[in-house]
């Protein structure tokens, strides 16, 4: 399958075209560091935060960072409060990547991507003074990873030590990919990498199974034969136990019946009743031969007694017969009992040997038989698994090579875009180069390809290019980062268009260089990622700055001040400035502690000249 034919995941499909701009509508802060309660309504365009050093400008960005998944801790809770809360309300276009991510996660209105109007999305973080911080998206609890993923879709923060696009290997590669517009190809590569890893894992599993089975061949053959001869069946233990109990009960009953039969025999014709009957019979015989002369009544009494004994003898004989029949019925079956006990012993011995229950023996027999059968066709299965892994690896490498080619081609154009920005940023002598180095190390074959992307720069003539993160000063790095962002926002670039947040990106620069930084920030905020400069603001940038040249270009301006409200209690206040107060703040930034009329005039000129 060609890269251009690769199916796109929903989120990647949204990223393939220029991403519509989301914007931050409101930041609400409760009991965070020095802020007790604050609501800031941001606008499209360039939003600027200014104030004296230490006034607490970074607290606002810390609060915003909390809503995006930054590290939280009790140190962020205002002294005396039980918890700190930060919430950010965003206006999100229906086809923004964040909307697709919400739909994929099943959060909020999953049908938002089908709508035509932007929708509001609220990210909230609650930080208790004791306990773990909690995250919410539209009041639905979420994990920190989900919050961070949504935050990355919406906001791109650049501050001191946070310039991932320069300092982080994946950030550099992502920046180049964004400029090249190869999000769909990279998405396809990720799928191919996952398929390769899955096929390789299956091949390893088959090989390990074969190796173990081969080492246990003799054991398997013996065990399978033994279990096959035993032929255990499901539920056999229960049946054998019941049969054994029945046979043992029959054995006990047979003993009792035998005793009854002997008693009946002792009482019958050969016992006491028989002897009594014989004696009466002899007495009658003597009467017959005239040994005694008795009355007729006497003779009748003897006849009656003899008749009664005869009747008793008949009943006893009948009872003895019944008892004998019962004894025959309950005659113990020693062979059957022995067979049941032998079978139980055999199966229990097998269960102990294989460390399973008797009921598990049938499944064990099937599994061991399958393992033994695996040895018969194991070579063919292993070859098939290895061939599948090799095919998946080849498909991955093919796609990775194609992406490497596209990255190398895009790198040259990317460098040219950045080079055009450097002179105005007072980096005219700097040389910048994007280095794409495909790696042959299998360990470097990752979901995004095999390329190592480095940003190299030389800031002095004759100096050898070196990694930017190691050679650039703070000011140089800031301006270079801004050039990179401007290059990503050029018309025709397929770069993402998140909200841009800069924390003192003007550090280390001033004068004309600061003005150049301001113009580019204004361009980024107005363009919203590549739109025409004469369009109304569609993008959004939020900047913390000490440079009046940047503050003068703000579409909306806030001043941050620190004040003491009680002994050992300090608060940070944030005030949105009207035109007059804004001119006064820019004049303060120009003049310092004492604001003069000349500074006010200069501030008015600066603000007027900065209008887009």
Coordinates of C-alpha atoms in Angstrom, one line a residue, residues 110-580:
X110 CA -18.9 12.9 21.1
X111 CA -21.0 14.4 18.2
X112 CA -19.2 17.7 18.5
X113 CA -17.1 16.9 15.4
X114 CA -20.3 16.7 13.3
X115 CA -21.4 20.2 14.3
X116 CA -20.8 23.4 12.4
X117 CA -20.2 25.7 15.4
X118 CA -17.3 25.9 17.8
X119 CA -18.0 24.4 21.2
X120 CA -16.6 25.2 24.7
X121 CA -14.2 22.8 26.4
X122 CA -13.2 23.2 30.0
X123 CA -10.1 21.7 31.4
X124 CA -9.9 21.9 35.2
X125 CA -7.3 20.8 37.8
X126 CA -7.9 20.6 41.6
X127 CA -4.8 20.6 43.8
X128 CA -5.6 19.8 47.5
X129 CA -3.1 20.9 50.2
X130 CA -3.0 17.2 51.3
X131 CA -3.6 14.5 48.7
X132 CA -3.3 13.9 45.0
X133 CA -4.4 16.4 42.4
X134 CA -7.5 15.6 40.3
X135 CA -8.2 16.4 36.6
X136 CA -11.5 17.1 34.9
X137 CA -12.6 17.6 31.3
X138 CA -16.1 19.2 31.2
X139 CA -16.5 18.1 34.8
X140 CA -15.8 14.5 33.9
X141 CA -12.9 13.0 35.9
X142 CA -10.0 11.9 33.6
X143 CA -6.5 10.6 34.0
X144 CA -3.5 12.9 33.8
X145 CA -2.4 11.4 30.5
X146 CA -5.7 12.3 28.9
X147 CA -5.5 15.8 30.2
X148 CA -1.9 16.2 28.8
X149 CA -2.9 14.8 25.4
X150 CA -5.8 17.3 25.1
X151 CA -3.5 20.1 26.4
X152 CA -0.9 19.3 23.7
X153 CA -3.7 19.5 21.0
X154 CA -4.7 22.9 22.2
X155 CA -1.7 24.8 23.6
X156 CA 2.0 25.0 22.7
X157 CA 3.9 26.5 25.6
X158 CA 7.4 27.9 25.2
X159 CA 9.3 29.1 28.2
X160 CA 12.6 28.9 29.9
X161 CA 13.7 25.2 29.7
X162 CA 10.5 24.2 27.9
X163 CA 11.4 24.6 24.3
X164 CA 10.7 21.0 23.2
X165 CA 10.8 21.9 19.5
X166 CA 14.6 22.6 20.0
X167 CA 15.8 20.6 22.9
X168 CA 13.8 17.4 22.6
X169 CA 14.6 14.9 19.9
X170 CA 11.0 14.0 19.3
X171 CA 10.1 17.6 19.4
X172 CA 12.6 18.4 16.6
X173 CA 11.3 15.6 14.5
X174 CA 7.7 16.6 15.1
X175 CA 8.5 20.2 14.0
X176 CA 10.0 19.0 10.8
X177 CA 7.1 16.6 10.1
X178 CA 4.6 19.4 10.8
X179 CA 6.4 21.7 8.3
X180 CA 6.6 18.8 5.7
X181 CA 2.9 18.0 6.1
X182 CA 3.5 14.3 6.4
X183 CA 1.2 13.5 9.3
X184 CA -0.8 11.0 7.3
X185 CA 2.4 9.2 6.3
X186 CA 3.7 9.1 9.8
X187 CA 0.4 7.8 11.0
X188 CA 0.6 4.9 8.5
X189 CA 4.2 4.3 9.6
X190 CA 3.0 4.0 13.2
X191 CA 0.5 1.3 12.1
X192 CA 3.2 -0.5 10.2
X193 CA 5.6 -0.4 13.1
X194 CA 2.8 -1.8 15.4
X195 CA 2.1 -4.6 12.9
X196 CA 5.8 -5.4 12.7
X197 CA 6.3 -5.5 16.5
X198 CA 3.2 -7.7 16.8
X199 CA 4.5 -10.1 14.1
X200 CA 8.0 -10.2 15.6
X201 CA 6.5 -10.9 19.1
X202 CA 4.5 -13.8 17.6
X203 CA 7.6 -15.2 15.9
X204 CA 9.5 -15.0 19.2
X205 CA 6.7 -16.7 21.0
X206 CA 6.6 -19.5 18.5
X207 CA 10.3 -20.0 18.8
X208 CA 10.3 -19.9 22.6
X209 CA 7.4 -22.4 22.6
X210 CA 9.2 -24.8 20.3
X211 CA 12.4 -24.5 22.2
X212 CA 10.7 -25.3 25.5
X213 CA 8.7 -28.1 23.9
X214 CA 11.8 -29.7 22.3
X215 CA 13.6 -29.6 25.6
X216 CA 10.6 -31.4 27.2
X217 CA 10.0 -33.9 24.3
X218 CA 10.6 -37.0 26.4
X219 CA 8.5 -35.7 29.3
X220 CA 5.7 -34.7 26.9
X221 CA 5.7 -38.1 25.2
X222 CA 5.5 -39.9 28.5
X223 CA 2.9 -37.6 30.0
X224 CA 0.7 -37.7 26.9
X225 CA 0.9 -41.5 26.9
X226 CA 0.1 -41.7 30.6
X227 CA -2.8 -39.4 30.3
X228 CA -4.1 -41.1 27.2
X229 CA -4.0 -44.5 29.0
X230 CA -5.8 -43.0 32.0
X231 CA -8.3 -41.2 29.8
X232 CA -9.6 -38.9 32.5
X233 CA -13.1 -37.4 31.9
X234 CA -14.7 -34.3 33.2
X235 CA -16.5 -34.8 36.6
X236 CA -15.0 -38.3 37.1
X237 CA -13.8 -37.6 40.6
X238 CA -17.4 -36.7 41.7
X239 CA -18.8 -39.9 40.1
X240 CA -16.1 -42.1 41.6
X241 CA -16.5 -40.7 45.1
X242 CA -20.3 -41.3 45.0
X243 CA -19.7 -44.9 43.8
X244 CA -17.2 -45.5 46.5
X245 CA -19.6 -44.2 49.2
X246 CA -22.4 -46.4 47.8
X247 CA -20.3 -49.6 47.8
X248 CA -19.0 -48.9 51.4
X249 CA -22.6 -48.4 52.6
X250 CA -23.7 -51.6 50.9
X251 CA -20.8 -53.4 52.7
X252 CA -22.0 -52.2 56.1
X253 CA -25.6 -53.1 55.3
X254 CA -24.6 -56.6 54.3
X255 CA -23.0 -57.2 57.6
X256 CA -26.2 -56.3 59.5
X257 CA -28.3 -58.6 57.2
X258 CA -25.9 -61.5 57.8
X259 CA -26.4 -61.1 61.5
X260 CA -30.1 -61.1 61.0
X261 CA -29.9 -64.3 58.9
X262 CA -28.0 -66.1 61.6
X263 CA -30.4 -65.0 64.3
X264 CA -33.3 -66.2 62.2
X265 CA -31.6 -69.6 61.6
X266 CA -31.0 -69.9 65.4
X267 CA -34.7 -69.3 66.1
X268 CA -36.0 -71.6 63.3
X269 CA -36.4 -75.3 62.9
X270 CA -32.8 -76.0 64.0
X271 CA -33.2 -73.6 66.9
X272 CA -35.3 -73.3 70.1
X273 CA -38.7 -73.3 68.4
X274 CA -37.8 -76.5 66.5
X275 CA -36.6 -78.2 69.7
X276 CA -39.9 -77.2 71.5
X277 CA -41.9 -78.6 68.6
X278 CA -40.0 -81.9 68.7
X279 CA -40.5 -82.4 72.4
X280 CA -44.3 -81.8 72.1
X281 CA -44.4 -84.2 69.3
X282 CA -42.7 -86.9 71.4
X283 CA -45.2 -86.3 74.2
X284 CA -48.1 -86.9 71.9
X285 CA -46.4 -90.0 70.6
X286 CA -46.3 -91.4 74.1
X287 CA -50.0 -90.8 74.5
X288 CA -50.6 -92.7 71.3
X289 CA -48.9 -95.8 72.7
X290 CA -50.9 -95.6 75.9
X291 CA -48.1 -94.6 78.3
X292 CA -50.5 -92.2 79.9
X293 CA -54.2 -92.0 80.5
X294 CA -55.2 -88.4 80.0
X295 CA -58.5 -86.7 79.5
X296 CA -59.6 -85.5 76.1
X297 CA -59.1 -81.9 77.2
X298 CA -55.5 -82.5 78.1
X299 CA -54.8 -84.0 74.6
X300 CA -56.5 -81.0 73.0
X301 CA -54.2 -78.6 74.8
X302 CA -51.1 -80.4 73.6
X303 CA -52.4 -80.4 70.1
X304 CA -53.1 -76.7 70.2
X305 CA -49.6 -76.0 71.6
X306 CA -48.0 -78.1 68.9
X307 CA -50.1 -76.4 66.2
X308 CA -49.0 -73.0 67.5
X309 CA -45.3 -74.0 67.4
X310 CA -45.7 -75.3 63.9
X311 CA -47.3 -72.0 62.8
X312 CA -44.4 -70.1 64.4
X313 CA -41.9 -72.3 62.7
X314 CA -43.5 -71.6 59.4
X315 CA -43.3 -67.7 60.0
X316 CA -39.7 -68.0 61.2
X317 CA -38.8 -70.0 58.1
X318 CA -40.5 -67.4 55.9
X319 CA -38.6 -64.6 57.6
X320 CA -35.3 -66.4 57.3
X321 CA -35.9 -66.8 53.6
X322 CA -36.6 -63.1 53.2
X323 CA -33.5 -62.2 55.3
X324 CA -31.4 -64.6 53.1
X325 CA -32.7 -62.9 50.0
X326 CA -31.8 -59.5 51.3
X327 CA -28.4 -60.8 52.3
X328 CA -27.8 -62.0 48.7
X329 CA -28.9 -58.6 47.4
X330 CA -26.5 -56.7 49.6
X331 CA -23.6 -59.1 49.2
X332 CA -20.5 -56.9 49.1
X333 CA -18.9 -56.3 45.7
X334 CA -15.3 -56.2 46.7
X335 CA -14.0 -56.1 43.2
X336 CA -16.1 -53.0 42.3
X337 CA -15.0 -51.1 45.5
X338 CA -11.4 -52.0 44.8
X339 CA -11.7 -50.8 41.2
X340 CA -13.2 -47.5 42.2
X341 CA -10.6 -46.9 44.9
X342 CA -7.8 -47.8 42.4
X343 CA -9.2 -45.4 39.8
X344 CA -9.3 -42.6 42.4
X345 CA -5.8 -43.3 43.5
X346 CA -4.6 -43.3 39.8
X347 CA -6.2 -40.0 38.9
X348 CA -5.2 -38.3 42.1
X349 CA -1.6 -39.4 41.7
X350 CA -1.7 -37.9 38.1
X351 CA -3.2 -34.6 39.4
X352 CA -0.5 -34.3 42.1
X353 CA 2.2 -35.1 39.6
X354 CA 1.1 -32.3 37.3
X355 CA 0.0 -30.0 40.1
X356 CA -3.5 -29.6 38.9
X357 CA -6.9 -30.7 40.1
X358 CA -8.5 -33.9 38.9
X359 CA -11.1 -31.9 37.0
X360 CA -8.2 -30.2 35.1
X361 CA -6.7 -33.4 33.9
X362 CA -8.7 -33.6 30.6
X363 CA -7.7 -30.0 29.7
X364 CA -4.1 -30.8 30.6
X365 CA -4.2 -33.9 28.4
X366 CA -5.4 -31.8 25.4
X367 CA -2.8 -29.1 26.0
X368 CA 0.1 -31.5 26.3
X369 CA -1.1 -33.3 23.3
X370 CA -1.2 -30.0 21.4
X371 CA 2.4 -29.2 22.6
X372 CA 3.6 -32.5 21.4
X373 CA 1.8 -32.0 18.1
X374 CA 3.6 -28.6 17.9
X375 CA 6.9 -30.5 17.7
X376 CA 5.7 -32.3 14.6
X377 CA 4.8 -29.2 12.6
X378 CA 6.9 -26.7 14.7
X379 CA 9.5 -26.0 12.0
X380 CA 6.8 -25.1 9.5
X381 CA 5.0 -22.8 12.0
X382 CA 8.2 -21.1 13.0
X383 CA 9.1 -20.5 9.4
X384 CA 5.7 -19.0 8.7
X385 CA 5.8 -16.8 11.7
X386 CA 9.3 -15.6 10.8
X387 CA 8.3 -14.9 7.2
X388 CA 5.3 -12.9 8.4
X389 CA 7.6 -10.8 10.7
X390 CA 10.0 -10.3 7.8
X391 CA 7.2 -9.1 5.5
X392 CA 6.0 -6.7 8.2
X393 CA 9.5 -5.4 8.8
X394 CA 10.0 -4.9 5.0
X395 CA 6.8 -2.9 4.8
X396 CA 7.9 -0.7 7.8
X397 CA 11.3 -0.1 6.3
X398 CA 9.8 0.8 2.9
X399 CA 7.6 3.4 4.5
X400 CA 10.4 4.6 6.8
X401 CA 12.7 5.1 3.8
X402 CA 10.0 7.1 2.0
X403 CA 9.5 9.3 5.1
X404 CA 13.2 9.8 5.4
X405 CA 13.3 11.1 1.8
X406 CA 10.4 13.5 2.5
X407 CA 12.0 14.7 5.6
X408 CA 15.4 15.4 3.9
X409 CA 13.6 17.3 1.1
X410 CA 11.6 19.3 3.6
X411 CA 14.6 20.1 5.7
X412 CA 16.2 22.2 2.9
X413 CA 13.0 24.3 2.5
X414 CA 12.6 24.6 6.3
X415 CA 16.2 25.9 6.6
X416 CA 15.6 28.4 3.9
X417 CA 12.4 29.7 5.6
X418 CA 14.3 30.1 8.9
X419 CA 17.3 31.7 7.2
X420 CA 15.0 34.4 5.9
X421 CA 13.9 35.3 9.4
X422 CA 17.3 35.4 11.1
X423 CA 18.6 38.8 9.8
X424 CA 15.6 40.8 11.3
X425 CA 16.1 38.9 14.5
X426 CA 19.7 40.2 14.7
X427 CA 21.0 36.8 13.8
X428 CA 22.3 37.7 10.4
X429 CA 25.6 35.9 10.9
X430 CA 24.0 32.8 12.2
X431 CA 23.8 29.7 10.1
X432 CA 21.1 27.1 10.7
X433 CA 20.8 23.6 9.3
X434 CA 18.4 20.8 9.9
X435 CA 20.2 17.5 9.9
X436 CA 18.2 14.3 9.1
X437 CA 20.2 11.2 9.9
X438 CA 18.6 7.8 9.1
X439 CA 19.9 5.3 11.6
X440 CA 20.9 1.7 10.9
X441 CA 20.5 0.8 14.5
X442 CA 17.5 -1.5 15.0
X443 CA 16.9 0.2 18.4
X444 CA 16.2 3.5 16.5
X445 CA 13.5 1.9 14.4
X446 CA 10.6 3.5 16.2
X447 CA 6.9 4.3 15.4
X448 CA 7.9 7.6 13.7
X449 CA 10.7 6.1 11.7
X450 CA 14.5 5.7 11.8
X451 CA 15.6 9.3 11.5
X452 CA 17.4 11.4 14.1
X453 CA 16.7 15.0 13.5
X454 CA 19.1 17.6 14.8
X455 CA 19.0 21.4 14.6
X456 CA 22.6 22.7 14.1
X457 CA 23.6 26.3 14.2
X458 CA 26.8 28.4 14.2
X459 CA 26.3 31.9 15.6
X460 CA 29.8 33.2 14.8
X461 CA 31.6 33.2 11.4
X462 CA 34.0 30.3 11.1
X463 CA 32.4 28.4 13.9
X464 CA 31.5 24.8 13.2
X465 CA 27.7 24.0 13.4
X466 CA 26.8 22.4 16.7
X467 CA 23.5 21.3 18.2
X468 CA 21.4 24.4 19.0
X469 CA 20.5 23.3 22.5
X470 CA 24.2 23.1 23.4
X471 CA 25.6 26.2 21.6
X472 CA 22.9 28.9 21.7
X473 CA 22.6 31.5 24.5
X474 CA 19.2 32.2 26.0
X475 CA 18.5 35.1 23.7
X476 CA 19.8 33.3 20.6
X477 CA 17.7 30.3 21.4
X478 CA 14.6 32.4 22.0
X479 CA 14.9 34.2 18.6
X480 CA 15.8 31.0 16.8
X481 CA 12.7 29.3 18.3
X482 CA 10.6 32.2 17.1
X483 CA 12.0 31.9 13.6
X484 CA 11.1 28.2 13.7
X485 CA 7.6 29.0 14.7
X486 CA 7.2 31.6 12.0
X487 CA 8.5 29.1 9.4
X488 CA 5.9 26.6 10.6
X489 CA 3.2 29.2 10.2
X490 CA 4.0 30.1 6.5
X491 CA 1.1 29.8 4.0
X492 CA 1.2 26.4 2.5
X493 CA 2.7 24.8 5.6
X494 CA 0.6 22.0 7.1
X495 CA 1.8 22.8 10.6
X496 CA -0.6 22.5 13.5
X497 CA -2.2 25.7 14.8
X498 CA -2.4 25.5 18.6
X499 CA -2.6 28.4 20.9
X500 CA 1.0 29.8 21.4
X501 CA 2.2 30.7 24.8
X502 CA 5.6 32.4 25.2
X503 CA 7.2 33.0 28.6
X504 CA 9.7 35.8 28.2
X505 CA 10.8 34.8 24.7
X506 CA 12.4 38.2 24.6
X507 CA 14.9 37.3 27.2
X508 CA 18.4 38.5 26.2
X509 CA 17.2 40.8 23.4
X510 CA 16.3 44.4 23.2
X511 CA 16.0 47.4 20.8
X512 CA 15.5 46.4 17.1
X513 CA 15.8 42.7 17.9
X514 CA 13.0 43.0 20.4
X515 CA 10.9 44.9 17.8
X516 CA 11.6 42.1 15.3
X517 CA 10.4 39.5 17.9
X518 CA 7.3 41.6 18.5
X519 CA 6.5 41.8 14.8
X520 CA 6.8 38.0 14.4
X521 CA 4.7 37.3 17.5
X522 CA 2.1 39.7 16.1
X523 CA 2.2 37.9 12.7
X524 CA 1.8 34.5 14.4
X525 CA -1.2 35.7 16.5
X526 CA -2.9 37.5 13.5
X527 CA -2.3 34.7 11.1
X528 CA -3.4 31.8 13.3
X529 CA -1.0 29.5 11.5
X530 CA -0.6 30.8 8.0
X531 CA -3.6 33.0 7.2
X532 CA -3.2 36.3 5.4
X533 CA -1.8 39.1 7.6
X534 CA -4.6 41.4 6.7
X535 CA -7.3 39.0 8.1
X536 CA -8.7 39.8 11.5
X537 CA -7.1 37.9 14.3
X538 CA -8.0 34.2 14.1
X539 CA -5.1 32.7 16.0
X540 CA -4.0 33.5 19.5
X541 CA -0.7 34.1 21.3
X542 CA -0.2 34.7 25.0
X543 CA 3.1 36.4 25.9
X544 CA 4.8 37.3 29.1
X545 CA 7.3 40.0 28.3
X546 CA 9.5 42.7 29.6
X547 CA 10.0 44.3 26.2
X548 CA 7.9 47.4 25.4
X549 CA 8.4 46.7 21.7
X550 CA 6.3 43.5 22.2
X551 CA 3.8 45.0 24.6
X552 CA 3.1 47.8 22.1
X553 CA 1.7 45.2 19.6
X554 CA -0.8 43.7 22.0
X555 CA -4.4 43.2 21.1
X556 CA -5.2 42.9 24.8
X557 CA -2.8 43.9 27.6
X558 CA -2.8 43.0 31.3
X559 CA -0.6 44.4 34.1
X560 CA 0.5 42.1 36.9
X561 CA 1.2 43.7 40.3
X562 CA 2.1 42.3 43.7
X563 CA 0.7 44.0 46.8
X564 CA 0.8 43.5 50.5
X565 CA -2.7 43.1 52.0
X566 CA -1.7 42.4 55.6
X567 CA 1.4 41.7 57.6
X568 CA 3.2 38.7 56.0
X569 CA 0.4 38.3 53.4
X570 CA 0.9 39.1 49.8
X571 CA -1.5 39.0 46.8
X572 CA -1.0 39.2 43.0
X573 CA -3.4 41.4 41.1
X574 CA -4.1 41.3 37.4
X575 CA -5.6 44.3 35.7
X576 CA -6.7 44.6 32.1
X577 CA -5.5 47.9 30.7
X578 CA -7.6 50.4 28.8
X579 CA -5.7 52.5 26.1
X580 CA -4.6 55.1 28.5

